[in-house]
Tab-separated table of C-alpha atoms in Angstrom:
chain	number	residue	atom	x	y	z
A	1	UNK	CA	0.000	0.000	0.000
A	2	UNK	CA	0.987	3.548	-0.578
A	3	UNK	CA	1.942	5.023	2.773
A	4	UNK	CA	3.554	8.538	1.544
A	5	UNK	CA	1.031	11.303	1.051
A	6	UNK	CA	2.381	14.278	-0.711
A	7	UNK	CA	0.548	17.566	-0.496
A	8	UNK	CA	-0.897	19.435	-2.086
A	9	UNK	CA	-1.237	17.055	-5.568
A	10	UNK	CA	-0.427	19.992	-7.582
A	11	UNK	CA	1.341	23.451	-7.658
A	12	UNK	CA	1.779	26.045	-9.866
A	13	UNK	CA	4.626	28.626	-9.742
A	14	UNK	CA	6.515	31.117	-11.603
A	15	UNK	CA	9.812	30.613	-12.658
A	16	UNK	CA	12.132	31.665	-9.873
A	17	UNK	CA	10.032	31.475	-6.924
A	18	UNK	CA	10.572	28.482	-4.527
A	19	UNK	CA	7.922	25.015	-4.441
A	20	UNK	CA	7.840	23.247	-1.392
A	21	UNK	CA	6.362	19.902	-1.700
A	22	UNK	CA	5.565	17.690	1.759
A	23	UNK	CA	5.058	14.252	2.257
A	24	UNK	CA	3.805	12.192	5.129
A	25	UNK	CA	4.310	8.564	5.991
A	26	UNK	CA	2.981	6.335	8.933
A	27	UNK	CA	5.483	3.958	9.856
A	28	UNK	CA	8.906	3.938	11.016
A	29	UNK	CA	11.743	4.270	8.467
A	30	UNK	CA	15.639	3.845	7.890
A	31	UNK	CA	14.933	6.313	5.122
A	32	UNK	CA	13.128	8.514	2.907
A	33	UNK	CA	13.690	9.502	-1.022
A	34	UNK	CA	12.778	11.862	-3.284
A	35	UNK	CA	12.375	11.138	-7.158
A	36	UNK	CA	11.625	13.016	-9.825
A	37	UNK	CA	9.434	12.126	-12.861
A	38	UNK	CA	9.358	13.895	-16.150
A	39	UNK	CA	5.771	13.303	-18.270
A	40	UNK	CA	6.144	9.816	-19.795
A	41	UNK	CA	9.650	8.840	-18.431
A	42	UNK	CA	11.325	6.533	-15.778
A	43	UNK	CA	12.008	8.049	-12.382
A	44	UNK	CA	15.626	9.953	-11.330
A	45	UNK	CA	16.711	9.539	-7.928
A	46	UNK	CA	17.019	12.425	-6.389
A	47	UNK	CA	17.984	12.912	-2.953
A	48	UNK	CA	18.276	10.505	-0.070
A	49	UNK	CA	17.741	11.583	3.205
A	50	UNK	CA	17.923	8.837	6.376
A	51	UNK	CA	16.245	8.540	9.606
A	52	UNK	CA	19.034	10.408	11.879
A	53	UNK	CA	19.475	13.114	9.275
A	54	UNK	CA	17.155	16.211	9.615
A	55	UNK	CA	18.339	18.274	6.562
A	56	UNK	CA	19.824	17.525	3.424
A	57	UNK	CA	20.896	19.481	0.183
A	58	UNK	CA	21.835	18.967	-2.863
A	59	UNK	CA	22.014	22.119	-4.836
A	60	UNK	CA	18.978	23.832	-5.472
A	61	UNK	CA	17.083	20.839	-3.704
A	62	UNK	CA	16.890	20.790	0.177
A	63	UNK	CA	15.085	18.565	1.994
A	64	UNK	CA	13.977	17.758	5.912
A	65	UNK	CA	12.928	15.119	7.571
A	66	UNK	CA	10.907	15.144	11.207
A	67	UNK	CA	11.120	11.745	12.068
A	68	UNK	CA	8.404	12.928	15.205
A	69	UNK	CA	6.084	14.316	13.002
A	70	UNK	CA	6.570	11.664	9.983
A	71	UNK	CA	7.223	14.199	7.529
A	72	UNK	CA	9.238	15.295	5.104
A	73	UNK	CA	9.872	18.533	2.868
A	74	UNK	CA	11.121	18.863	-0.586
A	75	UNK	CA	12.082	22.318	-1.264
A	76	UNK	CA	13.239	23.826	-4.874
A	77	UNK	CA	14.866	27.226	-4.829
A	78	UNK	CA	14.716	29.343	-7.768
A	79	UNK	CA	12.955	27.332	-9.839
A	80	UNK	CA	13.058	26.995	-13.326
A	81	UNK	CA	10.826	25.986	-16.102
A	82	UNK	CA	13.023	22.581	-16.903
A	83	UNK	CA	11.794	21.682	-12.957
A	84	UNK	CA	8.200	21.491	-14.226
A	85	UNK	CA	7.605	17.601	-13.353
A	86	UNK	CA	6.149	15.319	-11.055
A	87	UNK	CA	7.931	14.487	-7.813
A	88	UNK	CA	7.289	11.516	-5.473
A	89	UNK	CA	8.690	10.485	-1.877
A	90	UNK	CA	9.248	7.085	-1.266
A	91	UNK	CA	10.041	5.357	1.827
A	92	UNK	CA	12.927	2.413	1.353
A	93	UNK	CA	15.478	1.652	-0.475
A	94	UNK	CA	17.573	-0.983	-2.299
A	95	UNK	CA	14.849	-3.071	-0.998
A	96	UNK	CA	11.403	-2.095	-1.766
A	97	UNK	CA	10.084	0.807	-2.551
A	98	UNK	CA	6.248	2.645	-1.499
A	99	UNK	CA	5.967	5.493	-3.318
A	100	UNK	CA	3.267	8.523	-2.248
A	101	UNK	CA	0.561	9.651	-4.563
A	102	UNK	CA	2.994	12.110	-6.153
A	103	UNK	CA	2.593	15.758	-6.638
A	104	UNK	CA	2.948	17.617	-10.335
A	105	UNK	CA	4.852	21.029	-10.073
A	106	UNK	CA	4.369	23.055	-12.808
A	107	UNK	CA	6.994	26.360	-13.664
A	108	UNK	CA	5.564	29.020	-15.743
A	109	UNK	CA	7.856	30.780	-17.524
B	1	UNK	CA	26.290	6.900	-13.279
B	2	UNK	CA	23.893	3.673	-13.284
B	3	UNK	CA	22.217	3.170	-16.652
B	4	UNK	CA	19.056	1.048	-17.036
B	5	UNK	CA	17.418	0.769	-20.247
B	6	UNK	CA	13.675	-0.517	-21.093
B	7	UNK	CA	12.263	-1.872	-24.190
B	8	UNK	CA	10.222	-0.858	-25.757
B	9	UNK	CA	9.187	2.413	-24.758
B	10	UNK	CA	5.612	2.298	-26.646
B	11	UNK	CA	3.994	-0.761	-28.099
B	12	UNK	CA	0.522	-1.062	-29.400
B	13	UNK	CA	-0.873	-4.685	-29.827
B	14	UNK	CA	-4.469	-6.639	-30.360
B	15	UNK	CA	-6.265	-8.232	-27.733
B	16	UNK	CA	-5.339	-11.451	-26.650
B	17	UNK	CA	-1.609	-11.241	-27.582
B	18	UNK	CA	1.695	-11.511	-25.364
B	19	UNK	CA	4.146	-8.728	-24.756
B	20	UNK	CA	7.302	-9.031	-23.689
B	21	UNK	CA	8.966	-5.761	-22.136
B	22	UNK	CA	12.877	-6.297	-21.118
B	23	UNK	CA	14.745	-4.459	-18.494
B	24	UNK	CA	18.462	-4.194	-18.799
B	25	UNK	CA	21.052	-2.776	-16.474
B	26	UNK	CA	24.210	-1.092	-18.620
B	27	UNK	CA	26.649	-0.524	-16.226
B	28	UNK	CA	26.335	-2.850	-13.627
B	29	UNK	CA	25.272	-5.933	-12.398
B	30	UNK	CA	21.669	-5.920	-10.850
B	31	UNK	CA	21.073	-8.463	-8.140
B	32	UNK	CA	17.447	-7.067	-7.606
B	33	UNK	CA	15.007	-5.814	-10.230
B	34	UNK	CA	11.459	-4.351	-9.971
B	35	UNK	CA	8.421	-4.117	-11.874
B	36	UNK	CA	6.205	-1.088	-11.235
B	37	UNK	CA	2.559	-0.247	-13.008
B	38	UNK	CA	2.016	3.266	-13.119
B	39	UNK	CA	-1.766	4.584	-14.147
B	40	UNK	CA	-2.301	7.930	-15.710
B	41	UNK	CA	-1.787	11.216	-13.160
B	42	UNK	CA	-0.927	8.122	-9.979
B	43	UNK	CA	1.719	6.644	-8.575
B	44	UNK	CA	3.869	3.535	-8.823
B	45	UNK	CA	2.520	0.437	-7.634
B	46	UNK	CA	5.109	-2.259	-7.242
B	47	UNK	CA	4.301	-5.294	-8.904
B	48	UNK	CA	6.825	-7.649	-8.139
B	49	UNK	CA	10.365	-8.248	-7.050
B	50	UNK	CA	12.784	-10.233	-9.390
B	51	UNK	CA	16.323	-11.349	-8.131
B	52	UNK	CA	18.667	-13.073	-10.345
B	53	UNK	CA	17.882	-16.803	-10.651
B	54	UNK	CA	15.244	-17.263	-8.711
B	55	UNK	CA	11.531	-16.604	-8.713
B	56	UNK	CA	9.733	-13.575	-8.647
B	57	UNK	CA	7.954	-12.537	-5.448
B	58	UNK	CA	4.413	-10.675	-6.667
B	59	UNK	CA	2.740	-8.067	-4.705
B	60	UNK	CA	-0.567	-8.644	-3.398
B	61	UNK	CA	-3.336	-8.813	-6.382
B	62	UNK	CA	-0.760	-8.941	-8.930
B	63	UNK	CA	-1.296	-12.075	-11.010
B	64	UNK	CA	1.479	-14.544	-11.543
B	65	UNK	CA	0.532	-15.939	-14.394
B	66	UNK	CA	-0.838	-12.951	-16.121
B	67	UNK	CA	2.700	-11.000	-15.738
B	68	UNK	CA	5.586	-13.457	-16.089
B	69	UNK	CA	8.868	-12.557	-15.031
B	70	UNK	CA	12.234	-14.040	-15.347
B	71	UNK	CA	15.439	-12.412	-14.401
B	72	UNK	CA	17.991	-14.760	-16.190
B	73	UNK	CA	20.836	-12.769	-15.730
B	74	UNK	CA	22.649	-10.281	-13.694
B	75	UNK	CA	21.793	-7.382	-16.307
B	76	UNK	CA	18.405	-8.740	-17.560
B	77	UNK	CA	15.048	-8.803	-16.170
B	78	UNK	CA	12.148	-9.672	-18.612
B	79	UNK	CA	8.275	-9.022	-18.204
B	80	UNK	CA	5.564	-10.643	-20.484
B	81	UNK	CA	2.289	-9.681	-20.350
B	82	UNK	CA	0.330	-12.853	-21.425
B	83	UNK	CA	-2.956	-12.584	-23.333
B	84	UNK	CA	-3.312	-8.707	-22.873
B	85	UNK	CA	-6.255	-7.278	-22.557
B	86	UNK	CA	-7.462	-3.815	-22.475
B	87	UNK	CA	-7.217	-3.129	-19.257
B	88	UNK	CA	-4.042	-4.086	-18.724
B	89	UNK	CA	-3.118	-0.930	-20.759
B	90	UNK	CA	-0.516	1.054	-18.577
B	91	UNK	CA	2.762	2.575	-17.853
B	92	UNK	CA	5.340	0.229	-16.893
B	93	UNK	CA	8.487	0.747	-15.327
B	94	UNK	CA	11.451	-1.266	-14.278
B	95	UNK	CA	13.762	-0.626	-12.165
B	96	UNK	CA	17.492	-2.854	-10.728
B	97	UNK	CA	19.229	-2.014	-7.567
B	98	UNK	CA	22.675	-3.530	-6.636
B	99	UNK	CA	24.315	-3.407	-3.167
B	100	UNK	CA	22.065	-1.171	-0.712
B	101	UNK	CA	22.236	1.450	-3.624
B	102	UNK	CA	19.355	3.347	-4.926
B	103	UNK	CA	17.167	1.798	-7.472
B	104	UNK	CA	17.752	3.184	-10.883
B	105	UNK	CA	14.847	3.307	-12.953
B	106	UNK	CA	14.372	2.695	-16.786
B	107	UNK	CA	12.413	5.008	-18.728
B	108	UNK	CA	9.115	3.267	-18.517
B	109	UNK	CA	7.202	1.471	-21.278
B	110	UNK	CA	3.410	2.474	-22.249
B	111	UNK	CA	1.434	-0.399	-23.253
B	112	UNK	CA	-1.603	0.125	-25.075
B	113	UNK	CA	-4.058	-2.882	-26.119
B	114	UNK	CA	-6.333	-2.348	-28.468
């Protein structure tokens, strides 16, 4: 079963400002990830964040993690039109993988 | 990085035929694949887990027989969709792991029965 829950489903920004995405789970984990998915492709790994981590960047990407609240935050800084995709959490790793319901970010030019 | 390719990206077939959709690792050896079914505007649903020469352990709901896998090889996992039928129209996606690495995903194939 899908146990991440990203919110909200779907954003719209202008090019430049920042999306924040969030994502909710509801059981313990050794990790969380973030992928990417452009319209009709495969997924790219994004970032990795584990359980005793509580922030994590990777250049224009930053993302937490409250293990107490079972969240996490996906945050894209200065976004550009080329970040207009969907983007999913998903809690494992090598091992399985349950991905949340996704959310579509959309960057107007 | 990790390269995984998919074939075919798009195929279109009747009713009642079998399609085979292969999964290939480039760069390195896979010990685990996955099979994921993606639906328009959802998420992935994992379908089953292959690992190299053995059997394929299927998610809940997810028919065996209907969607054959074999993982022959260290670089190959193959899924046939056996008498397709409309509704089994969908986005599929692979994807191989090796190590505790991330999973690297292939670039989906969209199957469309007619």
């Amino acid at each position: 079963s899908q146990q991440g829950e990203e919110d909200p489903q779907a954003l719209s920004i202008q090019e430049g400002e920042n999306a924040t995405m969030n994502c909710s789970y509801k059981t313990s984990i050794n990790n969380l990830q973030w992928y990417r998915q452009n319209s009709g492709r495969g997924l790219v790994h994004l970032i990795l964040i584990r359980s005793n981590e509580r922030e994590k960047h990777s250049g224009r990407l930053r993302v937490t993690l409250d293990t107490s609240k079972k969240s996490s935050s996906l945050l894209i800084t200065a976004s550009r039109a080329a970040d207009t995709a969907s983007y999913f959490c998903a809690q494992g790793g090598s091992e399985k993988l349950v991905f949340g319901k996704g959310m579509k970010l959309t960057v107007n030019p | 990085g990790a390269v995984v390719s998919q074939h075919p990206s798009w195929v279109i077939c009747k009713s009642g035929t079998s399609v085979k959709i292969e999964c290939r690792s480039l760069d390195f050896q896979a010990t685990t694949m996955f099979w994921y079914r993606q639906f328009p505007k959802q998420s992935l649903m994992l379908m089953a887990t292959s690992n190299e020469g053995s059997k394929a352990t299927y998610e809940q709901g997810v028919e065996k027989d209907k969607f054959l896998i074999n993982h022959a090889s260290l670089t190959l996992s193959t899924l046939t969709v056996t008498s397709a039928h409309p509704e089994d129209s969908s986005f599929y996606i692979c994807s191989a792991s090796f190590s505790n690495q991330p999973q690297h995903f292939g670039d989906g194939t969209r199957l469309s029965i007619l």
